[in-house]
mmCIF file of C-alpha atoms and ligand atoms in Angstrom:
data_model
loop_
_atom_site.group_PDB
_atom_site.id
_atom_site.type_symbol
_atom_site.label_atom_id
_atom_site.label_comp_id
_atom_site.label_asym_id
_atom_site.label_seq_id
_atom_site.Cartn_x
_atom_site.Cartn_y
_atom_site.Cartn_z
ATOM 1 C CA UNK E 1039 -66.202 -59.441 1.832
ATOM 2 C CA UNK E 1040 -64.170 -61.505 -1.156
ATOM 3 C CA UNK E 1041 -61.493 -63.901 -0.500
ATOM 4 C CA UNK E 1042 -59.794 -65.114 -3.307
ATOM 5 C CA UNK E 1043 -58.924 -68.580 -3.621
ATOM 6 C CA UNK E 1044 -55.688 -69.347 -6.394
ATOM 7 C CA UNK E 1045 -53.222 -71.654 -7.105
ATOM 8 C CA UNK E 1046 -52.222 -74.876 -9.492
ATOM 9 C CA UNK E 1047 -54.217 -77.104 -11.085
ATOM 10 C CA UNK E 1048 -55.386 -79.781 -8.964
ATOM 11 C CA UNK E 1049 -54.204 -78.357 -5.851
ATOM 12 C CA UNK E 1050 -57.576 -78.864 -4.104
ATOM 13 C CA UNK E 1051 -58.295 -74.867 -4.578
ATOM 14 C CA UNK E 1052 -62.507 -76.167 -4.935
ATOM 15 C CA UNK E 1053 -62.563 -78.265 -2.081
ATOM 16 C CA UNK E 1054 -61.223 -75.243 0.449
ATOM 17 C CA UNK E 1055 -62.678 -72.407 -1.359
ATOM 18 C CA UNK E 1056 -66.504 -74.328 -0.934
ATOM 19 C CA UNK E 1057 -65.721 -75.106 2.147
ATOM 20 C CA UNK E 1058 -64.669 -71.392 3.282
ATOM 21 C CA UNK E 1059 -68.132 -70.133 1.300
ATOM 22 C CA UNK E 1060 -70.158 -72.829 3.399
ATOM 23 C CA UNK E 1061 -68.327 -71.419 6.583
ATOM 24 C CA UNK E 1062 -68.535 -68.001 6.676
ATOM 25 C CA UNK E 1063 -72.101 -67.856 4.372
ATOM 26 C CA UNK E 1064 -70.793 -66.323 1.312
ATOM 27 C CA UNK E 1065 -71.486 -67.182 -2.834
ATOM 28 C CA UNK E 1066 -68.817 -69.327 -4.449
ATOM 29 C CA UNK E 1067 -67.754 -69.220 -7.947
ATOM 30 C CA UNK E 1068 -65.380 -71.847 -9.699
ATOM 31 C CA UNK E 1069 -63.806 -69.450 -12.450
ATOM 32 C CA UNK E 1070 -62.122 -72.652 -13.808
ATOM 33 C CA UNK E 1071 -65.431 -73.903 -14.988
ATOM 34 C CA UNK E 1072 -66.181 -70.803 -16.897
ATOM 35 C CA UNK E 1073 -62.616 -71.113 -18.926
ATOM 36 C CA UNK E 1074 -64.168 -74.891 -19.259
ATOM 37 C CA UNK E 1075 -67.562 -74.034 -20.666
ATOM 38 C CA UNK E 1076 -65.838 -71.682 -22.937
ATOM 39 C CA UNK E 1077 -63.745 -75.073 -23.886
ATOM 40 C CA UNK E 1078 -66.208 -77.653 -24.298
ATOM 41 C CA UNK E 1079 -68.253 -75.141 -26.626
ATOM 42 C CA UNK E 1080 -65.473 -74.517 -28.880
ATOM 43 C CA UNK E 1081 -64.522 -78.061 -28.966
ATOM 44 C CA UNK E 1082 -68.168 -79.747 -29.443
ATOM 45 C CA UNK E 1083 -68.589 -77.823 -32.265
ATOM 46 C CA UNK E 1084 -65.685 -79.399 -33.550
ATOM 47 C CA UNK E 1085 -63.803 -75.965 -33.801
ATOM 48 C CA UNK E 1086 -59.844 -75.341 -32.315
ATOM 49 C CA UNK E 1087 -58.911 -74.191 -28.793
ATOM 50 C CA UNK E 1088 -56.464 -71.843 -30.168
ATOM 51 C CA UNK E 1089 -58.353 -69.890 -32.407
ATOM 52 C CA UNK E 1090 -59.267 -66.956 -31.047
ATOM 53 C CA UNK E 1091 -62.178 -65.812 -32.802
ATOM 54 C CA UNK E 1092 -64.088 -69.125 -31.987
ATOM 55 C CA UNK E 1093 -62.653 -69.275 -28.465
ATOM 56 C CA UNK E 1094 -64.240 -65.157 -28.134
ATOM 57 C CA UNK E 1095 -67.654 -66.088 -29.059
ATOM 58 C CA UNK E 1096 -67.930 -68.873 -27.146
ATOM 59 C CA UNK E 1097 -66.791 -66.812 -24.075
ATOM 60 C CA UNK E 1098 -69.299 -64.155 -25.317
ATOM 61 C CA UNK E 1099 -72.498 -66.358 -25.441
ATOM 62 C CA UNK E 1100 -71.696 -68.805 -22.757
ATOM 63 C CA UNK E 1101 -74.624 -71.106 -22.768
ATOM 64 C CA UNK E 1102 -75.712 -71.961 -18.773
ATOM 65 C CA UNK E 1103 -77.331 -75.012 -19.733
ATOM 66 C CA UNK E 1104 -72.965 -76.632 -19.679
ATOM 67 C CA UNK E 1105 -72.798 -75.084 -16.488
ATOM 68 C CA UNK E 1106 -73.224 -78.787 -14.527
ATOM 69 C CA UNK E 1107 -72.191 -80.936 -17.393
ATOM 70 C CA UNK E 1108 -70.282 -83.663 -16.736
ATOM 71 C CA UNK E 1109 -67.884 -83.338 -19.976
ATOM 72 C CA UNK E 1110 -66.682 -80.544 -18.351
ATOM 73 C CA UNK E 1111 -64.352 -82.019 -15.706
ATOM 74 C CA UNK E 1112 -63.123 -83.929 -18.439
ATOM 75 C CA UNK E 1113 -59.010 -83.493 -18.768
ATOM 76 C CA UNK E 1114 -59.298 -82.923 -22.415
ATOM 77 C CA UNK E 1115 -62.006 -80.334 -21.434
ATOM 78 C CA UNK E 1116 -58.874 -78.869 -18.823
ATOM 79 C CA UNK E 1117 -56.305 -78.753 -21.449
ATOM 80 C CA UNK E 1118 -58.466 -76.967 -23.930
ATOM 81 C CA UNK E 1119 -59.804 -74.947 -20.955
ATOM 82 C CA UNK E 1120 -56.435 -73.682 -20.186
ATOM 83 C CA UNK E 1121 -55.100 -72.703 -24.125
ATOM 84 C CA UNK E 1122 -58.661 -70.865 -24.675
ATOM 85 C CA UNK E 1123 -57.514 -69.372 -20.985
ATOM 86 C CA UNK E 1124 -54.473 -67.963 -22.917
ATOM 87 C CA UNK E 1125 -56.060 -65.637 -25.038
ATOM 88 C CA UNK E 1126 -56.433 -61.966 -24.168
ATOM 89 C CA UNK E 1127 -60.231 -61.232 -25.740
ATOM 90 C CA UNK E 1128 -61.465 -64.491 -24.043
ATOM 91 C CA UNK E 1129 -60.122 -63.381 -20.547
ATOM 92 C CA UNK E 1130 -61.677 -59.925 -20.678
ATOM 93 C CA UNK E 1131 -64.622 -61.330 -22.151
ATOM 94 C CA UNK E 1132 -64.964 -62.872 -18.399
ATOM 95 C CA UNK E 1133 -64.121 -60.610 -16.445
ATOM 96 C CA UNK E 1134 -67.563 -58.557 -15.554
ATOM 97 C CA UNK E 1135 -69.414 -61.282 -14.838
ATOM 98 C CA UNK E 1136 -66.772 -62.603 -12.445
ATOM 99 C CA UNK E 1137 -66.361 -58.829 -10.582
ATOM 100 C CA UNK E 1138 -69.924 -58.486 -10.762
ATOM 101 C CA UNK E 1139 -70.271 -62.095 -9.073
ATOM 102 C CA UNK E 1140 -67.730 -60.947 -6.485
ATOM 103 C CA UNK E 1141 -69.621 -57.879 -5.276
ATOM 104 C CA UNK E 1142 -72.508 -60.212 -4.234
ATOM 105 C CA UNK E 1143 -73.427 -59.740 -0.787
ATOM 106 C CA UNK E 1144 -72.444 -60.106 2.237
ATOM 107 C CA UNK E 1145 -68.937 -62.016 0.521
ATOM 108 C CA UNK E 1146 -68.224 -63.834 -2.080
ATOM 109 C CA UNK E 1147 -65.445 -66.425 -2.956
ATOM 110 C CA UNK E 1148 -63.960 -67.055 -5.936
ATOM 111 C CA UNK E 1149 -61.131 -70.000 -7.195
ATOM 112 C CA UNK E 1150 -58.885 -69.714 -9.768
ATOM 113 C CA UNK E 1151 -55.723 -68.427 -10.742
ATOM 114 C CA UNK E 1152 -55.701 -64.775 -11.489
ATOM 115 C CA UNK E 1153 -58.837 -63.630 -8.836
ATOM 116 C CA UNK E 1154 -56.149 -62.015 -6.334
ATOM 117 C CA UNK E 1155 -54.204 -60.408 -9.196
ATOM 118 C CA UNK E 1156 -56.144 -59.454 -12.030
ATOM 119 C CA UNK E 1157 -60.075 -59.822 -11.051
ATOM 120 C CA UNK E 1158 -60.220 -59.182 -7.937
ATOM 121 C CA UNK E 1159 -56.800 -56.879 -6.652
ATOM 122 C CA UNK E 1160 -58.429 -55.521 -3.699
ATOM 123 C CA UNK E 1161 -60.132 -58.579 -1.786
ATOM 124 C CA UNK E 1162 -59.475 -58.376 1.812
ATOM 125 C CA UNK E 1163 -58.602 -62.422 2.068
ATOM 126 C CA UNK E 1164 -55.964 -63.978 -0.673
ATOM 127 C CA UNK E 1165 -55.316 -67.640 -0.519
ATOM 128 C CA UNK E 1166 -52.637 -69.201 -3.000
ATOM 129 C CA UNK E 1167 -52.899 -73.094 -2.336
ATOM 130 C CA UNK E 1168 -50.559 -75.015 -4.221
ATOM 131 C CA UNK E 1169 -48.935 -78.366 -3.184
ATOM 132 C CA UNK E 1170 -46.246 -80.796 -5.362
ATOM 133 C CA UNK E 1171 -47.152 -81.698 -8.928
ATOM 134 C CA UNK E 1172 -46.564 -85.267 -7.748
ATOM 135 C CA UNK E 1173 -49.080 -84.880 -4.097
ATOM 136 C CA UNK E 1174 -51.269 -82.893 -7.119
ATOM 137 C CA UNK E 1175 -51.396 -86.045 -9.516
ATOM 138 C CA UNK E 1176 -52.226 -88.684 -6.634
ATOM 139 C CA UNK E 1177 -55.409 -86.630 -5.694
ATOM 140 C CA UNK E 1178 -56.563 -86.244 -9.111
ATOM 141 C CA UNK E 1179 -55.890 -90.033 -10.924
ATOM 142 C CA UNK E 1180 -57.391 -91.214 -7.384
ATOM 143 C CA UNK E 1181 -60.416 -88.525 -8.089
ATOM 144 C CA UNK E 1182 -60.550 -89.496 -11.274
ATOM 145 C CA UNK E 1183 -60.995 -93.289 -10.230
ATOM 146 C CA UNK E 1184 -63.962 -92.268 -8.077
ATOM 147 C CA UNK E 1185 -65.506 -91.514 -10.854
ATOM 148 C CA UNK E 1186 -65.313 -94.721 -12.588
ATOM 149 C CA UNK E 1187 -61.780 -93.234 -15.105
ATOM 150 C CA UNK E 1188 -59.157 -94.805 -14.670
ATOM 151 C CA UNK E 1189 -55.829 -93.177 -15.869
ATOM 152 C CA UNK E 1190 -52.022 -93.748 -15.219
ATOM 153 C CA UNK E 1191 -50.319 -91.647 -12.281
ATOM 154 C CA UNK E 1192 -47.391 -90.857 -14.849
ATOM 155 C CA UNK E 1193 -50.072 -89.444 -17.811
ATOM 156 C CA UNK E 1194 -51.664 -87.564 -14.900
ATOM 157 C CA UNK E 1195 -48.430 -86.054 -14.047
ATOM 158 C CA UNK E 1196 -47.366 -85.125 -17.210
ATOM 159 C CA UNK E 1197 -51.028 -83.068 -17.826
ATOM 160 C CA UNK E 1198 -50.422 -81.583 -14.527
ATOM 161 C CA UNK E 1199 -47.148 -80.583 -15.752
ATOM 162 C CA UNK E 1200 -48.179 -79.315 -19.011
ATOM 163 C CA UNK E 1201 -50.979 -77.463 -18.117
ATOM 164 C CA UNK E 1202 -48.832 -75.415 -14.783
ATOM 165 C CA UNK E 1203 -46.057 -74.860 -17.551
ATOM 166 C CA UNK E 1204 -48.893 -73.380 -20.118
ATOM 167 C CA UNK E 1205 -50.902 -71.429 -16.724
ATOM 168 C CA UNK E 1206 -47.511 -70.182 -15.774
ATOM 169 C CA UNK E 1207 -46.042 -68.726 -18.507
ATOM 170 C CA UNK E 1208 -48.960 -67.090 -20.229
ATOM 171 C CA UNK E 1209 -48.412 -63.228 -21.007
ATOM 172 C CA UNK E 1210 -51.717 -62.225 -19.887
ATOM 173 C CA UNK E 1211 -53.350 -62.649 -15.958
ATOM 174 C CA UNK E 1212 -50.665 -65.657 -15.802
ATOM 175 C CA UNK E 1213 -50.720 -68.634 -12.744
ATOM 176 C CA UNK E 1214 -48.382 -66.299 -9.666
ATOM 177 C CA UNK E 1215 -49.127 -65.587 -6.289
ATOM 178 C CA UNK E 1216 -50.222 -62.350 -5.279
ATOM 179 C CA UNK E 1217 -48.040 -60.112 -3.069
ATOM 180 C CA UNK E 1218 -49.982 -60.301 -0.305
ATOM 181 C CA UNK E 1219 -51.665 -64.087 -0.341
ATOM 182 C CA UNK E 1220 -51.114 -66.311 2.510
ATOM 183 C CA UNK E 1221 -49.127 -69.366 0.520
ATOM 184 C CA UNK E 1222 -51.089 -72.363 1.730
ATOM 185 C CA UNK E 1223 -48.695 -75.542 0.872
ATOM 186 C CA UNK E 1224 -51.085 -78.245 1.272
ATOM 187 C CA UNK E 1225 -49.090 -81.092 0.565
ATOM 188 C CA UNK E 1226 -48.593 -83.222 3.882
ATOM 189 C CA UNK E 1227 -52.056 -81.327 5.358
ATOM 190 C CA UNK E 1228 -55.563 -83.517 4.957
ATOM 191 C CA UNK E 1229 -58.317 -81.494 3.654
ATOM 192 C CA UNK E 1230 -59.338 -80.643 7.770
ATOM 193 C CA UNK E 1231 -56.181 -78.789 8.409
ATOM 194 C CA UNK E 1232 -56.241 -77.329 5.445
ATOM 195 C CA UNK E 1233 -59.437 -75.725 5.702
ATOM 196 C CA UNK E 1234 -58.444 -74.676 9.472
ATOM 197 C CA UNK E 1235 -55.663 -72.987 8.120
ATOM 198 C CA UNK E 1236 -57.751 -70.823 5.963
ATOM 199 C CA UNK E 1237 -60.064 -70.181 8.470
ATOM 200 C CA UNK E 1238 -57.588 -68.904 10.719
ATOM 201 C CA UNK E 1239 -55.566 -66.168 7.747
ATOM 202 C CA UNK E 1240 -59.397 -65.198 6.868
ATOM 203 C CA UNK E 1241 -60.404 -64.594 10.507
ATOM 204 C CA UNK E 1242 -57.306 -62.565 10.934
ATOM 205 C CA UNK E 1243 -58.260 -60.590 7.359
ATOM 206 C CA UNK E 1244 -61.754 -59.622 9.455
ATOM 207 C CA UNK E 1245 -60.376 -58.573 12.274
ATOM 208 C CA UNK E 1246 -57.470 -56.610 10.802
ATOM 209 C CA UNK E 1247 -60.223 -54.945 8.523
ATOM 210 C CA UNK E 1248 -62.778 -53.895 11.565
ATOM 211 C CA UNK E 1249 -59.994 -52.765 13.816
HETATM 212 O O1 DC O 2632 -59.145 -74.641 -12.426
HETATM 213 P P1 DC O 2632 -59.164 -75.028 -12.964
HETATM 214 O O2 DC O 2632 -58.406 -77.104 -13.558
HETATM 215 O O3 DC O 2632 -61.042 -76.058 -13.313
HETATM 216 O O4 DC O 2632 -59.594 -74.338 -14.448
HETATM 217 C C1 DC O 2632 -59.145 -74.810 -15.667
HETATM 218 C C2 DC O 2632 -58.473 -74.020 -16.485
HETATM 219 O O5 DC O 2632 -58.703 -72.300 -16.531
HETATM 220 C C3 DC O 2632 -57.149 -73.687 -16.134
HETATM 221 O O6 DC O 2632 -56.452 -74.953 -17.009
HETATM 222 C C4 DC O 2632 -56.475 -72.311 -15.836
HETATM 223 C C5 DC O 2632 -57.545 -71.343 -16.966
HETATM 224 N N1 DC O 2632 -58.519 -70.614 -15.745
HETATM 225 C C6 DC O 2632 -57.720 -69.314 -15.787
HETATM 226 O O7 DC O 2632 -56.398 -69.139 -16.463
HETATM 227 N N2 DC O 2632 -57.813 -68.493 -14.710
HETATM 228 C C7 DC O 2632 -59.151 -68.512 -13.828
HETATM 229 N N3 DC O 2632 -59.164 -67.826 -13.116
HETATM 230 C C8 DC O 2632 -59.683 -69.996 -14.028
HETATM 231 C C9 DC O 2632 -59.592 -70.969 -14.631
#
């Protein structure tokens, strides 16, 4: 079984997807980290994330050692990830890896932007997690502060607007809910309530599948 969890930056996709994977005993892949790894590789070579050749080369030769790098979570790397993610050949280079992961037994949860629309359109369960930009900025500011990084709320909000606009307007695999996705707005939900709602939805899909 495949569970696709898509949505904009800082909507809580990662926390929700990890909780679903733990609940159902499935494998978990944060696909945003793949784009962040590409961005980090390009930046650390002093190259430009807008350069398709450099970004595509980085995507084709991902260094697994950078998978857990602390720098992956930096806002600058997030912005650069959103830039390399708009390059079709970068997306194409990462597609097989994501699809083979999705085929793992007994099931997989993948979180990203285009899992339900492009990577795994056949996923049995698709959740589009969202929240207002203000609430997402509030959560991201708190998360950064917890990691010892004090960044003004207004700056985080501006970054979120910028990344949303780029992720939504790109012509290839833009951020949009799949037609058959369950849209989960977590603006007024805490994480427990959001996870409970997501589990109820996935359970309903499992029942439908086995009926
Ligand atoms: O989820 P994240 O913030 O770690 O993702 C970083 C960037 O990668 C995001 O701005 C857009 C891009 N991305 C994507 O285009 N497709 C995905 N499946 C996952 C991430």
